[in-house]
Coordinates of C-alpha atoms and ligand atoms in Angstrom, one line a residue:
M1424 CA -14.0 136.5 32.4
T1425 CA -10.1 138.1 30.6
S1426 CA -9.5 141.4 32.4
Y1427 CA -8.5 143.6 29.8
K1428 CA -6.5 147.2 30.6
L1429 CA -9.0 149.5 29.0
L1430 CA -6.6 152.6 27.0
T1431 CA -9.9 154.0 26.2
P1432 CA -10.9 157.6 27.7
G1433 CA -13.3 155.7 29.7
P1434 CA -15.4 153.5 30.6
L1435 CA -12.4 152.4 31.9
T1436 CA -10.2 150.3 34.0
T1437 CA -11.5 149.7 37.9
S1438 CA -10.0 149.4 40.9
D1439 CA -11.7 146.1 42.4
M1440 CA -12.5 148.0 45.5
V1441 CA -14.8 150.1 43.3
K1442 CA -16.2 147.5 41.0
A1443 CA -16.9 145.5 44.8
Q1444 CA -18.6 147.9 45.5
M1445 CA -22.0 146.8 42.8
L1446 CA -22.2 143.7 44.4
E1447 CA -24.8 145.1 47.2
D1448 CA -28.0 146.3 46.2
R1449 CA -29.2 149.7 47.5
C1450 CA -32.4 151.8 48.4
T1451 CA -33.1 155.3 46.6
W1452 CA -34.8 156.3 49.6
D1453 CA -32.9 154.4 52.3
D1454 CA -31.1 157.0 54.4
D1455 CA -27.4 155.0 54.0
Y1456 CA -28.4 155.7 50.4
K1457 CA -28.9 159.0 50.3
E1458 CA -26.4 159.8 52.8
M1459 CA -23.7 159.1 49.8
T1460 CA -25.0 161.2 47.6
Q1461 CA -24.1 163.4 50.2
Q1462 CA -21.1 161.8 50.7
I1463 CA -20.2 162.9 46.7
R1464 CA -21.4 166.5 46.8
A1465 CA -19.4 167.9 48.8
R1466 CA -16.1 165.5 48.3
L1467 CA -16.7 166.8 44.8
L1468 CA -16.4 170.5 46.2
N1469 CA -13.1 169.1 47.9
I1470 CA -11.0 168.3 45.2
A1471 CA -11.9 171.4 43.6
R1472 CA -11.2 173.4 46.5
L1473 CA -14.4 175.2 46.8
S1474 CA -16.5 176.4 49.2
P1475 CA -20.7 174.3 49.8
D1476 CA -21.1 178.5 51.4
A1477 CA -20.2 180.0 47.2
Y1478 CA -20.6 176.4 45.7
T1479 CA -22.8 173.3 44.9
S1480 CA -22.6 170.4 42.7
V1481 CA -25.8 168.9 41.0
L1482 CA -25.7 165.0 39.1
M1483 CA -27.3 163.9 36.8
Q1484 CA -28.3 160.0 35.6
G1485 CA -27.1 159.4 31.9
S1486 CA -23.7 159.8 30.6
G1487 CA -21.2 162.8 30.5
S1488 CA -23.7 164.3 26.9
F1489 CA -26.6 164.6 29.2
V1490 CA -25.4 166.9 31.6
V1491 CA -23.7 169.1 29.2
E1492 CA -27.2 169.2 27.4
S1493 CA -29.0 169.6 30.8
V1494 CA -27.0 172.6 31.4
L1495 CA -27.6 174.0 27.8
T1496 CA -31.4 173.3 28.9
S1497 CA -31.3 174.7 32.2
T1498 CA -29.0 177.7 31.9
I1499 CA -29.8 179.7 29.0
R1500 CA -32.2 182.0 28.4
D1501 CA -33.5 182.1 25.1
T1502 CA -32.6 186.2 26.1
D1503 CA -29.6 184.3 26.3
H1504 CA -26.5 184.0 23.1
L1505 CA -24.4 181.8 23.8
L1506 CA -20.5 181.4 21.8
V1507 CA -20.1 177.9 21.6
I1508 CA -15.6 177.1 20.9
S1509 CA -14.8 173.8 19.3
N1510 CA -12.0 172.4 17.6
G1511 CA -13.5 168.8 18.2
A1512 CA -16.7 166.2 18.3
Y1513 CA -17.2 167.6 21.7
G1514 CA -17.2 170.8 21.1
E1515 CA -19.3 170.0 18.2
R1516 CA -21.7 168.1 20.1
I1517 CA -22.1 171.1 22.3
A1518 CA -23.2 173.5 19.1
Q1519 CA -25.6 170.4 18.2
M1520 CA -27.3 170.1 20.8
A1521 CA -28.1 174.1 21.2
E1522 CA -29.4 174.4 17.7
R1523 CA -31.8 171.7 18.7
I1524 CA -32.5 173.1 21.8
G1525 CA -33.4 176.2 19.9
L1526 CA -31.0 178.5 21.5
S1527 CA -29.5 181.1 20.1
Y1528 CA -25.8 181.1 19.6
T1529 CA -22.4 181.6 17.5
H1530 CA -20.4 178.7 17.2
Y1531 CA -16.1 179.6 17.0
T1532 CA -14.8 176.8 15.5
T1533 CA -10.4 175.7 14.7
A1534 CA -8.3 173.0 12.9
Y1535 CA -8.6 169.8 15.2
N1536 CA -5.0 169.9 15.8
T1537 CA -4.2 173.3 17.2
P1538 CA -6.2 175.5 19.9
L1539 CA -8.4 177.9 19.6
V1540 CA -6.7 181.2 18.9
I1541 CA -7.1 183.9 21.4
E1542 CA -7.2 187.1 19.7
E1543 CA -10.1 186.3 16.7
I1544 CA -12.7 185.4 20.2
A1545 CA -11.5 188.7 21.4
L1546 CA -12.5 190.5 18.1
L1547 CA -15.4 187.7 17.8
L1548 CA -16.7 189.7 21.0
Q1549 CA -15.9 192.8 20.5
A1550 CA -18.5 192.7 17.8
E1551 CA -21.0 190.1 18.8
P1552 CA -21.9 192.1 22.2
H1553 CA -25.0 190.3 23.1
I1554 CA -22.9 187.2 23.9
T1555 CA -23.8 186.3 27.6
H1556 CA -22.2 182.9 28.3
I1557 CA -19.1 180.8 26.7
A1558 CA -19.7 177.2 26.2
M1559 CA -15.9 174.7 25.7
V1560 CA -13.9 172.1 26.1
H1561 CA -11.8 171.5 27.8
C1562 CA -9.8 168.0 27.1
E1563 CA -10.9 167.4 23.7
T1564 CA -11.2 164.0 23.9
T1565 CA -11.0 163.7 19.9
T1566 CA -8.1 164.2 19.8
G1567 CA -6.5 164.4 23.1
I1568 CA -5.6 168.0 23.0
L1569 CA -5.6 170.7 26.4
N1570 CA -7.6 173.7 25.7
P1571 CA -6.0 177.0 27.2
I1572 CA -9.0 177.8 29.2
E1573 CA -7.4 179.8 32.1
A1574 CA -6.9 182.4 28.1
V1575 CA -10.2 181.7 27.8
A1576 CA -12.2 182.6 31.2
A1577 CA -9.8 186.5 31.2
L1578 CA -12.4 187.6 28.6
V1579 CA -14.4 185.7 30.6
K1580 CA -14.2 188.3 32.9
A1581 CA -13.3 191.1 31.2
H1582 CA -16.9 190.6 30.0
N1583 CA -18.6 189.6 32.5
L1584 CA -19.7 186.3 30.5
V1585 CA -21.1 183.0 31.8
F1586 CA -18.5 180.7 31.6
I1587 CA -19.9 176.5 30.6
V1588 CA -16.7 174.6 30.5
D1589 CA -17.1 170.8 29.8
A1590 CA -14.0 169.1 31.6
M1591 CA -16.0 165.5 31.4
S1592 CA -12.1 163.7 30.9
S1593 CA -9.6 166.7 33.0
F1594 CA -11.8 166.9 36.4
G1595 CA -9.5 164.8 38.5
G1596 CA -7.5 164.3 36.5
V1597 CA -5.1 167.6 35.3
P1598 CA -6.2 170.6 38.4
I1599 CA -8.7 173.4 36.9
D1600 CA -8.5 176.1 39.3
V1601 CA -12.9 176.4 38.9
A1602 CA -13.1 179.9 41.2
G1603 CA -9.8 181.6 39.8
L1604 CA -10.6 181.1 36.4
G1605 CA -14.4 182.2 37.1
I1606 CA -15.8 178.8 35.5
D1607 CA -19.6 178.5 36.1
Y1608 CA -20.8 175.0 35.3
L1609 CA -17.5 172.3 35.2
I1610 CA -19.4 170.2 33.5
S1611 CA -17.7 166.0 34.3
S1612 CA -18.9 162.1 34.5
A1613 CA -18.3 159.2 37.0
N1614 CA -16.6 157.0 34.5
K1615 CA -13.3 159.4 33.3
C1616 CA -10.4 160.9 35.6
I1617 CA -12.0 159.7 39.2
Q1618 CA -12.0 155.9 37.3
G1619 CA -15.5 155.3 38.5
V1620 CA -18.0 153.2 36.3
P1621 CA -20.4 154.9 33.5
G1622 CA -24.0 155.8 34.8
F1623 CA -24.2 160.0 36.3
G1624 CA -22.6 162.9 35.7
F1625 CA -22.1 166.2 38.2
V1626 CA -22.2 169.9 37.6
I1627 CA -20.2 171.8 39.6
A1628 CA -21.8 175.5 40.1
K1629 CA -21.5 178.9 41.1
K1630 CA -24.4 179.8 43.7
Q1631 CA -24.6 183.0 42.5
V1632 CA -25.1 182.3 39.0
F1633 CA -26.8 179.0 38.7
L1634 CA -29.9 180.0 41.8
Q1635 CA -30.8 182.2 39.5
T1636 CA -31.3 179.8 36.9
E1637 CA -35.6 178.0 38.1
G1638 CA -37.6 177.6 35.4
I1639 CA -35.3 177.9 32.2
A1640 CA -35.5 173.9 31.6
R1641 CA -36.9 172.8 28.4
S1642 CA -37.1 169.7 29.2
V1643 CA -38.6 167.7 33.1
S1644 CA -35.4 164.7 32.8
L1645 CA -33.0 167.1 32.3
D1646 CA -33.3 170.3 34.4
L1647 CA -30.6 170.9 37.0
Y1648 CA -32.0 173.3 39.3
D1649 CA -35.1 171.0 39.7
Q1650 CA -32.7 167.9 39.7
W1651 CA -30.4 170.3 42.6
K1652 CA -33.7 171.5 44.4
T1653 CA -35.1 167.8 45.3
M1654 CA -31.0 166.5 46.0
D1655 CA -29.8 169.2 48.2
L1656 CA -33.0 168.6 50.6
D1657 CA -31.7 166.0 52.3
G1658 CA -29.5 163.9 49.0
K1659 CA -32.8 161.6 47.3
W1660 CA -32.2 161.9 43.4
R1661 CA -36.1 163.5 41.3
F1662 CA -36.1 160.1 39.6
T1663 CA -34.3 156.7 39.5
S1664 CA -30.2 156.9 40.8
P1665 CA -28.1 154.1 39.8
T1666 CA -27.7 153.2 42.6
H1667 CA -24.5 150.0 42.1
V1668 CA -23.0 153.4 39.9
V1669 CA -23.2 156.1 42.7
A1670 CA -21.6 153.4 45.1
A1671 CA -18.9 152.8 42.6
F1672 CA -18.3 156.3 42.1
L1673 CA -18.4 157.4 46.7
Q1674 CA -15.2 154.6 46.6
A1675 CA -13.5 156.2 42.8
L1676 CA -13.9 159.2 45.4
Y1677 CA -11.7 157.9 48.5
E1678 CA -9.8 156.7 46.7
L1679 CA -8.5 159.4 44.4
E1680 CA -8.0 161.5 47.9
Q1681 CA -5.9 157.8 48.6
E1682 CA -3.5 158.3 46.1
G1683 CA -2.7 162.3 46.9
G1684 CA -5.1 163.6 45.1
V1685 CA -5.7 165.2 42.4
A1686 CA -1.7 166.6 42.0
A1687 CA -0.3 162.9 42.8
R1688 CA -3.1 161.2 39.9
Y1689 CA -2.0 163.9 37.0
A1690 CA 1.3 163.3 38.0
R1691 CA 0.9 159.1 37.1
Y1692 CA -1.0 160.4 33.6
A1693 CA 1.6 162.6 32.9
E1694 CA 4.8 160.0 33.4
N1695 CA 2.4 157.3 31.8
N1696 CA 1.4 159.6 29.0
R1697 CA 5.5 160.9 28.2
Y1698 CA 6.7 156.6 28.8
I1699 CA 4.1 156.5 26.3
R1700 CA 5.1 159.1 23.3
E1701 CA 8.4 158.5 23.4
K1702 CA 8.5 155.6 23.6
L1703 CA 5.9 154.6 20.9
A1704 CA 7.9 157.5 19.1
V1705 CA 11.2 155.6 18.1
L1706 CA 8.7 152.3 16.8
G1707 CA 7.6 155.6 13.9
F1708 CA 4.3 156.3 15.6
H1709 CA 3.8 160.2 16.1
S1710 CA 1.5 162.5 17.9
Y1711 CA -1.4 164.3 16.1
I1712 CA -1.6 166.4 18.3
D1713 CA 1.7 169.0 19.4
E1714 CA 3.3 168.2 23.1
T1715 CA 2.3 171.7 23.7
W1716 CA -1.4 170.6 23.6
Q1717 CA -1.2 167.6 24.4
S1718 CA -2.9 166.4 27.3
P1719 CA -1.6 164.0 29.8
I1720 CA -5.1 161.8 28.9
I1721 CA -5.8 160.3 26.0
T1722 CA -3.3 160.7 22.4
A1723 CA -4.0 160.7 19.0
F1724 CA -1.0 158.9 17.4
L1725 CA -0.3 159.0 13.2
H1726 CA -1.1 155.6 11.8
P1727 CA 3.0 155.1 11.3
N1728 CA 3.1 153.9 6.9
E1729 CA 0.3 154.2 4.0
A1730 CA 0.2 149.6 5.2
F1731 CA -0.7 150.0 8.6
D1732 CA -3.7 148.2 9.3
F1733 CA -5.6 148.8 12.8
T1734 CA -7.8 146.7 12.8
A1735 CA -5.3 143.8 12.6
F1736 CA -3.2 146.1 15.4
Y1737 CA -6.4 146.5 17.4
H1738 CA -6.7 142.3 17.4
Y1739 CA -3.5 141.7 18.3
M1740 CA -3.3 144.3 21.0
K1741 CA -6.3 143.0 22.6
S1742 CA -5.2 138.7 22.4
H1743 CA -2.4 140.3 24.6
G1744 CA -4.8 142.2 27.1
F1745 CA -5.0 145.5 25.7
V1746 CA -8.0 147.6 24.7
L1747 CA -7.1 150.6 22.5
Y1748 CA -9.4 153.2 21.3
P1749 CA -10.1 154.1 17.3
G1750 CA -9.8 157.2 15.6
K1751 CA -12.3 159.7 15.5
L1752 CA -11.0 161.8 12.6
T1753 CA -12.2 162.2 8.9
D1754 CA -9.2 163.5 7.2
V1755 CA -6.3 161.2 8.9
D1756 CA -5.7 157.8 9.5
T1757 CA -5.3 158.5 13.1
F1758 CA -5.5 155.6 16.9
R1759 CA -5.8 156.6 20.8
I1760 CA -4.2 155.3 23.3
G1761 CA -5.5 156.8 26.8
N1762 CA -4.3 156.7 29.9
I1763 CA -6.9 156.8 32.4
G1764 CA -8.2 154.1 34.8
E1765 CA -6.3 151.9 37.6
I1766 CA -3.0 152.1 34.7
Y1767 CA 0.6 152.0 37.0
A1768 CA 3.6 152.5 34.8
A1769 CA 4.4 148.3 34.5
D1770 CA 1.0 148.6 32.6
V1771 CA 2.3 151.0 30.8
Q1772 CA 6.1 149.2 29.8
S1773 CA 4.1 145.9 29.0
L1774 CA 2.0 147.6 26.7
C1775 CA 5.4 149.3 24.7
T1776 CA 6.9 145.7 25.1
T1777 CA 3.7 144.2 23.1
I1778 CA 3.3 147.2 21.0
E1779 CA 7.7 146.9 19.8
N1780 CA 7.0 142.8 19.5
Y1781 CA 3.8 143.8 17.3
M1782 CA 6.0 145.7 14.6
G1783 CA 9.0 143.8 15.3
V1784 CA 6.7 140.5 14.0
I1785 CA 4.8 143.0 10.5
A1786 CA 8.6 143.6 9.9
H1787 CA 9.7 140.4 10.2
D1788 CA 6.7 139.2 7.9
K1789 CA 7.6 142.1 5.2
N1790 CA 11.0 140.4 5.2
Ligands
PLP2135 C1 -16.7 161.4 27.4 C2 -17.0 162.7 26.9 C3 -18.3 163.3 26.7 C4 -19.5 162.7 27.2 O1 -19.2 161.4 26.3 P1 -20.5 160.4 26.9 O2 -20.5 159.1 25.2 O3 -21.3 161.1 26.5 O4 -20.3 160.0 28.0 C5 -18.5 165.2 26.6 N1 -17.1 165.7 26.3 C6 -15.9 164.9 26.2 C7 -14.3 166.2 26.3 C8 -15.7 163.9 26.3 O5 -14.1 163.2 26.7

């Protein structure tokens, strides 16, 4: 087996201890296993600094998108009106889900390389007083932009709205003041900044709002309230849960705590991200997102020149142990480098040296 360093936003490179948890088979109804689920639920609130009196957490089978769809289908009534704010593929997916579910919604978009314009949203909320919910992405993984949820939170409070945040690629790696910002539903998944493996996602929900949503879901499998009701009794999931993934995730949570919590992980990510961007700029790779909005999670780099061949670069990097992430933009040529997961200073240094060598090789070929 070759173990590559995955420089992607998940699935990502996990620790040996996280992987080792998956060597044991477990039963879904066993007390020890159910206790793992309860531990995870409590620890998620703990890392978000939330009291179990006011907040709860629910785990849901599937990839992150399943959990976003679960929140949309389970917590927004036919009589409500959702404002979707988007500047990337994941925000657009929220709008696509709202459409498919049949929700009443408005879609506000900005260009992928710009954050939302808060004045425009303020005007929109005035023009559309029927809006009851706002859903947006925190770190838009398409480009690596970190959207200003703080500014939106102020509008959410002023208009007394329900706030849904897709914090898939930021929760655990970027400090988020869930209570202070008045986030009602925060969504994330096992295989991003908490550094587990893929197979389920989770929602952190404000009880006062969430506990009033019984019976709204238009889906049986994705019924978030029903899932919570069953799980809250003793940690048993409604339907078969991904036992290996759950065990690995609990270990990943311990490791996050051992690292020093979210603040320490954020510091590691931010430093490694800064290092990569600085080194690559010297080689002619510039980031697509302005530094002001750049997240510490993933960076979209513009191709350094017209002749740059990403496929050749990708294969060279892979043969040297690094897996990069292709771009997702249609109008400009980009590729992405994620720096979450078990990636440390030595890894990003070695990454940048390998890229330097590659650029040296192609420069040499040309001469
Ligand atoms: C990863 C991610 C998702 C979920 O994607 P899945 O492929 O369904 O896991 C949603 N939103 C954002 C911002 C993401 O980074």
